[in-house]
PDB file of C-alpha atoms in Angstrom:
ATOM      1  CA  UNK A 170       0.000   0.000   0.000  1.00  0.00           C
ATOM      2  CA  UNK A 171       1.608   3.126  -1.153  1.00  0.00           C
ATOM      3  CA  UNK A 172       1.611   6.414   1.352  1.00  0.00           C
ATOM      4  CA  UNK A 173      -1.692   8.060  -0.824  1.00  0.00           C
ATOM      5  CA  UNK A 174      -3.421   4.423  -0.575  1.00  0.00           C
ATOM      6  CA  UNK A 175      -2.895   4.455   3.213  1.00  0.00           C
ATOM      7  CA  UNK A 176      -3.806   7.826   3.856  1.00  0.00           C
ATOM      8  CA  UNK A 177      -7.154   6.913   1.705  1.00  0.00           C
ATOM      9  CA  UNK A 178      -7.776   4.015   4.014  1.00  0.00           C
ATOM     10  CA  UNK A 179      -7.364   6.167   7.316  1.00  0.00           C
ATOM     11  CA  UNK A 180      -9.278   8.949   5.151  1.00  0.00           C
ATOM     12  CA  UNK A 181     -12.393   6.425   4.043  1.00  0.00           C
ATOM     13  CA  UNK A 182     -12.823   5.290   8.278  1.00  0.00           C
ATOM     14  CA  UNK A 183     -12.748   8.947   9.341  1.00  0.00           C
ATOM     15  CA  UNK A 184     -15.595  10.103   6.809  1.00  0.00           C
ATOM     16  CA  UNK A 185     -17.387   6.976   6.916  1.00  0.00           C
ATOM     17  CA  UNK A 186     -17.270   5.816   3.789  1.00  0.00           C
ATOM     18  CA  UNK A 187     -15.320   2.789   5.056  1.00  0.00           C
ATOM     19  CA  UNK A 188     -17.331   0.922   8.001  1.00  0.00           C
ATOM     20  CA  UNK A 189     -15.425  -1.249  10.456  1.00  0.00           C
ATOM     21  CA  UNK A 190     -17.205  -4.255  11.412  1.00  0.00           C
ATOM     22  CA  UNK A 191     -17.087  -6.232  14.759  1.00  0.00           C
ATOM     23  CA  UNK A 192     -17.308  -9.661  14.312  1.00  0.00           C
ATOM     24  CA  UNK A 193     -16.320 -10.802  17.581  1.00  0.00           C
ATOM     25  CA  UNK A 194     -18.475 -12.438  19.829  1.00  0.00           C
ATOM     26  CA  UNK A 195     -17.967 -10.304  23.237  1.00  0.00           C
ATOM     27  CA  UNK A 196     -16.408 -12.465  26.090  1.00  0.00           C
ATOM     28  CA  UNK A 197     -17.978 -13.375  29.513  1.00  0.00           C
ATOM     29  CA  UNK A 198     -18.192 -15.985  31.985  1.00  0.00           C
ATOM     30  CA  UNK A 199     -21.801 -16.552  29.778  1.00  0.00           C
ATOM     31  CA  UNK A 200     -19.826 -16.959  26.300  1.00  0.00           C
ATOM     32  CA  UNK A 201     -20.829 -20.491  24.973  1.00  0.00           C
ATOM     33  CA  UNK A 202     -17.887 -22.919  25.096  1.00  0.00           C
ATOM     34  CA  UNK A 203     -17.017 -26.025  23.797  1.00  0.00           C
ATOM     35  CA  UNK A 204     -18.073 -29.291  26.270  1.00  0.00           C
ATOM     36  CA  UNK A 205     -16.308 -31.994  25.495  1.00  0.00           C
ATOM     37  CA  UNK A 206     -17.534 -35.790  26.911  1.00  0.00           C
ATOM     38  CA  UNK A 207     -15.819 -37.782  29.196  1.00  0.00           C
ATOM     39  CA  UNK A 208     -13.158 -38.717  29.364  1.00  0.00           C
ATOM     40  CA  UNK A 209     -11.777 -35.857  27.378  1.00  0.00           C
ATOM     41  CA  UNK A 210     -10.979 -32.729  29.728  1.00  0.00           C
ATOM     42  CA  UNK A 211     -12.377 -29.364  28.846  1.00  0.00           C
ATOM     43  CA  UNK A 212     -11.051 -25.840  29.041  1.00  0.00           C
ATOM     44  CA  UNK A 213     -11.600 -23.377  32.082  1.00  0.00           C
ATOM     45  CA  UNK A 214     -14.316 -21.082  31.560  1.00  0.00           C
ATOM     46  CA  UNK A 215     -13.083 -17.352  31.042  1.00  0.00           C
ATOM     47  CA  UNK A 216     -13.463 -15.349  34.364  1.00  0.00           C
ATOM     48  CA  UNK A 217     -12.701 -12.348  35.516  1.00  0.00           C
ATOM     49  CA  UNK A 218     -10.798 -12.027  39.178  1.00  0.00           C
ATOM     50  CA  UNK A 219     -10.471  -8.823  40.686  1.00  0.00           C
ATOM     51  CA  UNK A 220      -7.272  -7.858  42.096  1.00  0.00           C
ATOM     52  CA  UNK A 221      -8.066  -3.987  43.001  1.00  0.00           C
ATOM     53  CA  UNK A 222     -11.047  -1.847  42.653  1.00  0.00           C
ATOM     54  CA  UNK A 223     -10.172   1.979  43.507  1.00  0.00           C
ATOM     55  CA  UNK A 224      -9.799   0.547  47.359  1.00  0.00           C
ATOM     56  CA  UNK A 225      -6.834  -0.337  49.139  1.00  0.00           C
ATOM     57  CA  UNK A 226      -4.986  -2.639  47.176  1.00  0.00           C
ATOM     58  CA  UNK A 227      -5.048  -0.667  44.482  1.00  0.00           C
ATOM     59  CA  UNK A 228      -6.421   3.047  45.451  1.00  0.00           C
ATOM     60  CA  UNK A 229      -6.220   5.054  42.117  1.00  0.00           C
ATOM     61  CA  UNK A 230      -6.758   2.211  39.944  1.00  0.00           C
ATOM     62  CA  UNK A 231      -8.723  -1.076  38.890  1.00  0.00           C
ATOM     63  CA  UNK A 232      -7.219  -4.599  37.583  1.00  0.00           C
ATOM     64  CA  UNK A 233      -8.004  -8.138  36.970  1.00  0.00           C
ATOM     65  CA  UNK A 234      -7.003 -11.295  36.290  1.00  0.00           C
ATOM     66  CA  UNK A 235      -8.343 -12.874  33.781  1.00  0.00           C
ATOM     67  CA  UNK A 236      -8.939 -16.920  33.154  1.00  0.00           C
ATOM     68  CA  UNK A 237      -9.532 -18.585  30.297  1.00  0.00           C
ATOM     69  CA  UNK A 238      -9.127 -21.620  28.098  1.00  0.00           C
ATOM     70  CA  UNK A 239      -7.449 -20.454  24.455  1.00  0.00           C
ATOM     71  CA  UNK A 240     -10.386 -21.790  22.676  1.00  0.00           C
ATOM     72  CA  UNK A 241     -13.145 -19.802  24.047  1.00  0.00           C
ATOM     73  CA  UNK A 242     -15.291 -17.743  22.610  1.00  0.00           C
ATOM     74  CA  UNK A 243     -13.977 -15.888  19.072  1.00  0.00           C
ATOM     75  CA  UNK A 244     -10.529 -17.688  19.094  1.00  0.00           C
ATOM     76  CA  UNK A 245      -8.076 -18.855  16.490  1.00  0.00           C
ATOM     77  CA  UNK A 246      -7.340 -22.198  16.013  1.00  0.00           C
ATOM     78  CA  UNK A 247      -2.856 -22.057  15.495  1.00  0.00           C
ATOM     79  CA  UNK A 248      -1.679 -25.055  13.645  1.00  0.00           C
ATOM     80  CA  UNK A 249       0.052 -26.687  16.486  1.00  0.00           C
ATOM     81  CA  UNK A 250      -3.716 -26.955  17.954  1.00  0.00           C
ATOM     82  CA  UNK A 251      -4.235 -30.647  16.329  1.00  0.00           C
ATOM     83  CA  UNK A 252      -1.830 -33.629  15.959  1.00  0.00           C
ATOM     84  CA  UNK A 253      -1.639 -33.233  12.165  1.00  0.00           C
ATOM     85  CA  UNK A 254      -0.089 -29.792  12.367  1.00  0.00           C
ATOM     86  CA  UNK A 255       2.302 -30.724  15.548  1.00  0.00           C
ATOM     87  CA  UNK A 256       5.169 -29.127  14.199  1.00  0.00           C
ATOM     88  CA  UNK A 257       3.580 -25.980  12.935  1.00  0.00           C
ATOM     89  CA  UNK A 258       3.780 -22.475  13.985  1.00  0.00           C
ATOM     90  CA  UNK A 259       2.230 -21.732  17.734  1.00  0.00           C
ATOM     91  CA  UNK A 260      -0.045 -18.530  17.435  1.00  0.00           C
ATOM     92  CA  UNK A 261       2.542 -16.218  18.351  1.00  0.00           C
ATOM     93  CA  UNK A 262       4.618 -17.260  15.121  1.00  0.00           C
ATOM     94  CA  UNK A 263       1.781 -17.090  12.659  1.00  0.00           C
ATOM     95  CA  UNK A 264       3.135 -14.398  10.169  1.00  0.00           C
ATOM     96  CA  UNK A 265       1.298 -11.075  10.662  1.00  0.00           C
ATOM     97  CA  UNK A 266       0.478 -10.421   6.998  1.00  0.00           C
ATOM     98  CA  UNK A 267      -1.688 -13.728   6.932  1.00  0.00           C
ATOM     99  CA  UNK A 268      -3.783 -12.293   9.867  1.00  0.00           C
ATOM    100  CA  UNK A 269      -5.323  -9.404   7.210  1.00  0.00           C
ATOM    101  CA  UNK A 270      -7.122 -10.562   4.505  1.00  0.00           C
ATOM    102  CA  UNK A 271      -9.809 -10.925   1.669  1.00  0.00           C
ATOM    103  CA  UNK A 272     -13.183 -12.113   3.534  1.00  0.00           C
ATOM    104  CA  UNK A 273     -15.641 -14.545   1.169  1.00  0.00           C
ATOM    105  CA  UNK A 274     -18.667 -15.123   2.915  1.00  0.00           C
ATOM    106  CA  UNK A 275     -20.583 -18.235   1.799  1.00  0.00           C
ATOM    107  CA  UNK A 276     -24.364 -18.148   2.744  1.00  0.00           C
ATOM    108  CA  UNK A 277     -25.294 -21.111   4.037  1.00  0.00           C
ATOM    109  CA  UNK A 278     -28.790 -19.761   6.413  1.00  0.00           C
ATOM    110  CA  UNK A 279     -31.621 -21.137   4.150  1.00  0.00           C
ATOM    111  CA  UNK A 280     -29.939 -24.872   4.351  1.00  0.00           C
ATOM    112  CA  UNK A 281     -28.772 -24.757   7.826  1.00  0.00           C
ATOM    113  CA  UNK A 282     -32.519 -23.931   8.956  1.00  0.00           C
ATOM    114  CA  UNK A 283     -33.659 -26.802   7.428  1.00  0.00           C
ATOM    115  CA  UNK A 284     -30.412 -29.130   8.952  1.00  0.00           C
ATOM    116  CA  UNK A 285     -28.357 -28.254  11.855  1.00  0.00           C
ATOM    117  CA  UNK A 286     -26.442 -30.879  10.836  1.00  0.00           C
ATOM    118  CA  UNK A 287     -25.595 -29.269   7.219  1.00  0.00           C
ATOM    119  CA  UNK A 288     -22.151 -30.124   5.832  1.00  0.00           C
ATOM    120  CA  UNK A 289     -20.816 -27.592   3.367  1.00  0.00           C
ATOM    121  CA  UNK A 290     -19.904 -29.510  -0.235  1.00  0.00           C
ATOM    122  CA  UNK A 291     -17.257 -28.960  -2.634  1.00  0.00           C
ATOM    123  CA  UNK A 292     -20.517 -28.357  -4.946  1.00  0.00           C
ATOM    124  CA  UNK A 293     -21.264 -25.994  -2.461  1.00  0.00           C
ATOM    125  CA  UNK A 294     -17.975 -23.915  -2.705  1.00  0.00           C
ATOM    126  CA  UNK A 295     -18.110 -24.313  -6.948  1.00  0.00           C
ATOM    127  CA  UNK A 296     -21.366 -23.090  -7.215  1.00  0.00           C
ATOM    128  CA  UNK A 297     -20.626 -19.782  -4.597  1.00  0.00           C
ATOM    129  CA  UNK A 298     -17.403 -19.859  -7.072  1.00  0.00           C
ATOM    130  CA  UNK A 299     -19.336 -19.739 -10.349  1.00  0.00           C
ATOM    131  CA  UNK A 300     -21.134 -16.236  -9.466  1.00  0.00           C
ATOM    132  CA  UNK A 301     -18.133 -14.723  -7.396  1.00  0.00           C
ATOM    133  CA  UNK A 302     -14.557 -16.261  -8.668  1.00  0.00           C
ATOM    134  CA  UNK A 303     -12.215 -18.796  -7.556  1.00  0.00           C
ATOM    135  CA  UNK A 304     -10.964 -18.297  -3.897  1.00  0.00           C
ATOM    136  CA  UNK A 305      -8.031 -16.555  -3.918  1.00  0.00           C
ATOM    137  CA  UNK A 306      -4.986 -16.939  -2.227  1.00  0.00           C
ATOM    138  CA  UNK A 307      -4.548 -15.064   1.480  1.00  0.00           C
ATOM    139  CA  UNK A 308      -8.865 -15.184   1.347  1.00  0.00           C
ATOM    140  CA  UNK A 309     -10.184 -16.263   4.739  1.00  0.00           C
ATOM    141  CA  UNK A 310     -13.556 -18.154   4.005  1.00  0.00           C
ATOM    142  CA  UNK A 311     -16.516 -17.213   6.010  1.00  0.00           C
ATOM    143  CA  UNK A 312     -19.730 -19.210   6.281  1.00  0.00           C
ATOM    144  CA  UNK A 313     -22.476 -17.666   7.403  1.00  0.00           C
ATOM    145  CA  UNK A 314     -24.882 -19.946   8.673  1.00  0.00           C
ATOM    146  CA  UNK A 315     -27.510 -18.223  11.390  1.00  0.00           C
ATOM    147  CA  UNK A 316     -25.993 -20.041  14.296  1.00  0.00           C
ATOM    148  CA  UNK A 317     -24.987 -16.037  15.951  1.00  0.00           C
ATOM    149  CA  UNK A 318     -28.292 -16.000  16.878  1.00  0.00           C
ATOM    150  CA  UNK A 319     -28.350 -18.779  19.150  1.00  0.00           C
ATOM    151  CA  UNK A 320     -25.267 -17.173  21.410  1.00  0.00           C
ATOM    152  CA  UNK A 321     -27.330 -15.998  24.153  1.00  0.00           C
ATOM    153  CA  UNK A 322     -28.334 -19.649  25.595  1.00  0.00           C
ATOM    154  CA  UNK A 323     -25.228 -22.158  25.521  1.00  0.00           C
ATOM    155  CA  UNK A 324     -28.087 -24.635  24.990  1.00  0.00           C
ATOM    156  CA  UNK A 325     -29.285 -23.421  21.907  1.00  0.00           C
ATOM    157  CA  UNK A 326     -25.876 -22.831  20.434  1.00  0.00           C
ATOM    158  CA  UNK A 327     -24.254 -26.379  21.163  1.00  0.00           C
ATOM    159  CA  UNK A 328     -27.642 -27.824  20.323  1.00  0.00           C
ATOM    160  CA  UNK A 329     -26.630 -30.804  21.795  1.00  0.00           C
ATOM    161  CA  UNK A 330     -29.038 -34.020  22.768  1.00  0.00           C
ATOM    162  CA  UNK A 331     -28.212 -37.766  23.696  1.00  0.00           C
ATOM    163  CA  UNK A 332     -26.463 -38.125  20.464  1.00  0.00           C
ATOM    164  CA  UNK A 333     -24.115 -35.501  20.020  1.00  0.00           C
ATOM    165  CA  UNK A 334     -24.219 -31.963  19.327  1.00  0.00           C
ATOM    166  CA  UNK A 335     -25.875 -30.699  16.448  1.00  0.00           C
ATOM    167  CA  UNK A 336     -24.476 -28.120  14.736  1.00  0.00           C
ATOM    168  CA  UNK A 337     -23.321 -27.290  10.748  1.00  0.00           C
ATOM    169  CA  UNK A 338     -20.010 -27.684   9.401  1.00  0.00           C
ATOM    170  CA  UNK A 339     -17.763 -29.135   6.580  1.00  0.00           C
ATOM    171  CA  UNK A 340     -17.894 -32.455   4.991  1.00  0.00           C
ATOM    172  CA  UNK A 341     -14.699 -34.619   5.074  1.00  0.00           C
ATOM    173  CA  UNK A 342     -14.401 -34.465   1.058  1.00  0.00           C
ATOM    174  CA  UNK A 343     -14.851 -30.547   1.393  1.00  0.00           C
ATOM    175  CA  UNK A 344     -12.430 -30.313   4.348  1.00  0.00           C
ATOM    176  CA  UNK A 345      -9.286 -32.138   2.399  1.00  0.00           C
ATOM    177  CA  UNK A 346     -10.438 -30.011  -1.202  1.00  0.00           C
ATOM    178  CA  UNK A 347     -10.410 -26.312   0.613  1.00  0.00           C
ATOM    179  CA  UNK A 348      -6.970 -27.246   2.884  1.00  0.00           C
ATOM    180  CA  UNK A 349      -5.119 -28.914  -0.606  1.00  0.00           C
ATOM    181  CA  UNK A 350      -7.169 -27.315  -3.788  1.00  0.00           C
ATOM    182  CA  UNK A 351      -7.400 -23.639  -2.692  1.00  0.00           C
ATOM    183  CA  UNK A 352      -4.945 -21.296  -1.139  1.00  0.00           C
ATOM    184  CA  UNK A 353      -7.107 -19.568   1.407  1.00  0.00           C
ATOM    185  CA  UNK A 354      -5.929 -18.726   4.703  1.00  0.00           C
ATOM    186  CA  UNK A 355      -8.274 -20.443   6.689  1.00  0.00           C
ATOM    187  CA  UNK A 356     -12.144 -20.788   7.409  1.00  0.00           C
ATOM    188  CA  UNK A 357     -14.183 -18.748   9.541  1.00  0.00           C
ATOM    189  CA  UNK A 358     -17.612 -20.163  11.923  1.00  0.00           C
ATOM    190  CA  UNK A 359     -20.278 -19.064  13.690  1.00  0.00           C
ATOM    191  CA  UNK A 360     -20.147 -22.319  15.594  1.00  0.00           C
ATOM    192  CA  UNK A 361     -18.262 -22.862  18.952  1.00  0.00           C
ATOM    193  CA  UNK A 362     -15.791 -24.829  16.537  1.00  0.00           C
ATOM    194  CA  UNK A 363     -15.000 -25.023  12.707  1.00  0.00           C
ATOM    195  CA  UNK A 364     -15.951 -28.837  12.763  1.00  0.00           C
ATOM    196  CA  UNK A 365     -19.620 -30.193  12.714  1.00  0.00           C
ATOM    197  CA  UNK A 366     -20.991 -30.880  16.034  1.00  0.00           C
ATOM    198  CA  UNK A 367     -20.642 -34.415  14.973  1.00  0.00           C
ATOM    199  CA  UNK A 368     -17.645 -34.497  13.186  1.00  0.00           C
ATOM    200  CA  UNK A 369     -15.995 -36.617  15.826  1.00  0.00           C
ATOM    201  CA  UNK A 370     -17.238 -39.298  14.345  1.00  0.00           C
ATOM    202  CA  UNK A 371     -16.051 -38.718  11.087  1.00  0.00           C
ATOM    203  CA  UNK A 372     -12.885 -39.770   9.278  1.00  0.00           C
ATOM    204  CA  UNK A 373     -11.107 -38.787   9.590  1.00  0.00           C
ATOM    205  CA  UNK A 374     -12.286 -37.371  12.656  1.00  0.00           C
ATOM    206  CA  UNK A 375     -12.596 -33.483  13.098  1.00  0.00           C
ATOM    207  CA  UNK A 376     -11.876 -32.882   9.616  1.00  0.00           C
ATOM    208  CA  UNK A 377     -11.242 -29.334   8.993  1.00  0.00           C
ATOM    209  CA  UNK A 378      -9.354 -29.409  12.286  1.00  0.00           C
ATOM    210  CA  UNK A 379      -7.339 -32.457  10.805  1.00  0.00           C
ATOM    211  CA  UNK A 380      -6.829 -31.049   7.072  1.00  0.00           C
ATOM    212  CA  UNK A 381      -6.677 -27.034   7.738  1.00  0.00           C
ATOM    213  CA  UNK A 382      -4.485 -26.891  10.805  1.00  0.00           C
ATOM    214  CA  UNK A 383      -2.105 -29.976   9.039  1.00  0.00           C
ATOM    215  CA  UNK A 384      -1.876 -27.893   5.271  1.00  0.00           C
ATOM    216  CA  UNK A 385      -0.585 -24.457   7.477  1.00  0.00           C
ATOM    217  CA  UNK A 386      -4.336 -23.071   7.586  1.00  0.00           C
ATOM    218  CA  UNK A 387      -6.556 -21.613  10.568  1.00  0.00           C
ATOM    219  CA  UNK A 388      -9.627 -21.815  11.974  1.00  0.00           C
ATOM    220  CA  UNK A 389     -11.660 -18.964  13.621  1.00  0.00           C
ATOM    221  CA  UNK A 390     -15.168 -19.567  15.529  1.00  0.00           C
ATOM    222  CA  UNK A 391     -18.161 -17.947  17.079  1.00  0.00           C
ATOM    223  CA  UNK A 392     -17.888 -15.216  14.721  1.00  0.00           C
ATOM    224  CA  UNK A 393     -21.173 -12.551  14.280  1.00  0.00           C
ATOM    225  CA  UNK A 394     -22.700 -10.278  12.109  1.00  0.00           C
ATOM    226  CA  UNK A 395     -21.690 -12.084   8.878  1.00  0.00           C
ATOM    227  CA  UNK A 396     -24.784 -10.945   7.676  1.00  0.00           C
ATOM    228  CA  UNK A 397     -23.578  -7.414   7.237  1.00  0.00           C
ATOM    229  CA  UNK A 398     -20.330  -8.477   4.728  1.00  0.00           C
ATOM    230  CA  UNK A 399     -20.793  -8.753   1.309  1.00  0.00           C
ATOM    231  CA  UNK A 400     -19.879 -11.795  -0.589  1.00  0.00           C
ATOM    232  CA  UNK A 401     -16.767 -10.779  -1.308  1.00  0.00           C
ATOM    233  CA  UNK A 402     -14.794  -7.294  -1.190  1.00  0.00           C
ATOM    234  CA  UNK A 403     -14.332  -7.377   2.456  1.00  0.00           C
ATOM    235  CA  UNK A 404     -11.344  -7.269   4.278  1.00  0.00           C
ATOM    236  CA  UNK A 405     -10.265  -9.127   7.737  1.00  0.00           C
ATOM    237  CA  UNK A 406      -8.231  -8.549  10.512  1.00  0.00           C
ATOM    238  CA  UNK A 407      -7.641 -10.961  12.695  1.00  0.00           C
ATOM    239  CA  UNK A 408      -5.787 -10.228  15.997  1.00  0.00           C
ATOM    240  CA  UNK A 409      -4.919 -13.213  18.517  1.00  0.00           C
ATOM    241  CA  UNK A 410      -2.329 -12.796  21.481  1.00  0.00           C
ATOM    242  CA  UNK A 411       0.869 -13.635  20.530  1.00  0.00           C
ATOM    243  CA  UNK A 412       0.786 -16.813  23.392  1.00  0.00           C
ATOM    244  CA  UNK A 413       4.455 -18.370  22.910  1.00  0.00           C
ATOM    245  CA  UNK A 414       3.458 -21.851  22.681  1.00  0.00           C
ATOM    246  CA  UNK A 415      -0.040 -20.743  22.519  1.00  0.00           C
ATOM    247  CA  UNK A 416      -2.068 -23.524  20.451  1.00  0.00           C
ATOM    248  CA  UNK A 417      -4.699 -20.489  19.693  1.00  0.00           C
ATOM    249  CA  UNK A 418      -5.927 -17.419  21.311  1.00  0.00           C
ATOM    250  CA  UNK A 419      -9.281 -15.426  21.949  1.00  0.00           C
ATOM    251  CA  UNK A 420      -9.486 -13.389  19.411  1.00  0.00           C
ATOM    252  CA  UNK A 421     -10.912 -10.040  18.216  1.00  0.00           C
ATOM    253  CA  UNK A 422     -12.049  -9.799  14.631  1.00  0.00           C
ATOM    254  CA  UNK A 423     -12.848  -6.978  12.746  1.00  0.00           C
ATOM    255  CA  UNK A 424     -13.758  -6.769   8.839  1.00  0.00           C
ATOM    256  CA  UNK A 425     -13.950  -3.574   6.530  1.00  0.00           C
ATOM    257  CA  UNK A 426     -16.348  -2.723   4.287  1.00  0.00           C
ATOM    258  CA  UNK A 427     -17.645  -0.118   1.419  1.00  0.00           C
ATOM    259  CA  UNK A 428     -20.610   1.562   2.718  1.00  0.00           C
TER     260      UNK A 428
END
């Protein structure tokens, strides 16, 4: 971006002809989170502990502690977050310039109402490609799929019952095509994870986990307000804490848009 290009950009948010979008879904002890069965162990909640409040331990001031689980909330998955990618970068060596992107949002509402279950097909991804161009490389892929509206009960939004939870994701064949046939960055939910809520029983299991995070790719969750990006001509910036060893990190998300 040359110096007239970036003064454009800062130009275009000052006037408002540029909008900056939160995607982020805001974190709380309430924020929906993953709940794994037994005898897999789950992440700690996030929590806030005060340390000082204007009072004596801290008179002019007020701090916390915060604790938290990297995958709650709006996180990023790092590579090193699944066995396949084991010798990938942690999130605090992902390379900046792959944390802003191109943002392709694939509408997936109309099918998801019908299915909680819905996997996303390659025909899926061709026929989104057909009307809007091949994904390009450094594009993260969004699917927007209603599920943001189910945040405000962790019931509704891991939609879970004696078989498993039910939510929408990616089939296996998808999975493998987006991590090895296109050179996107990495793929973007509304879901408390970028796999189906039953995708632990697929194979392999976890797919998009298994095939993104192993082909140098990321995943992002509980995302919101997809509905306000256009197909394409967004961009995305995506900014985790730089956790040294970090397998992923809550995450805030913004995306910019033409008004």
């Amino acid at each position: 971006m040359t110096a007239s290009a970036l003064s454009g950009f800062l130009a275009g948010i000052a006037d408002g002809s540029l909008e900056v979008i939160d995607l982020t879904t805001p974190l709380s002890a309430e924020t929906p989170a993953l709940r794994l069965p037994a005898p897999f162990a789950n992440l700690i909640d996030f929590s806030l502990e005060e340390v000082s409040a204007y009072n004596e331990p801290g008179p002019f001031w007020r701090h916390n502690n915060i604790h938290t689980g990297e995958h709650i909330g709006t996180h990023l998955d790092a590579p090193i977050h699944w066995i396949s990618g084991r010798d990938g970068d942690d999130v605090s060596q992902i390379p900046v310039e792959r944390l802003v992107g191109k943002a392709a949002v694939l509408d997936l509402t109309a099918k998801v109402a019908d299915n909680p279950d819905y996997l996303l097909t390659v025909a899926d991804v061709e026929e989104w490609e057909s009307e809007h161009g091949e994904l390009g490389a450094g594009t993260w892929l969004l699917l927007r799929t209603g599920w943001e509206s189910r945040g405000g009960s962790e019931a509704e939004f891991l939609n879970a019952d004696e078989t498993g939870s039910h939510t929408p994701g990616v089939s296996v064949e998808c999975a493998e095509w987006l991590a090895t046939k296109r050179d996107i960055t990495g793929l973007g939910v509304e879901t408390v994870g970028v796999d189906a809520g039953l995708a632990g029983g697929f194979d392999p299991a976890f797919p998009v986990h298994y095939f993104f995070l192993g082909n140098d790719k990321y995943g992002l969750t509980s995302l919101k307000n997809l509905g306000r990006l256009p197909a394409t001509g967004a961009a995305i910036v995506v900014s985790p804490l730089p956790i040294v060893g970090g397998t992923g990190s809550p995450s805030r998300v913004l995306a910019v848009v033409e008004r």
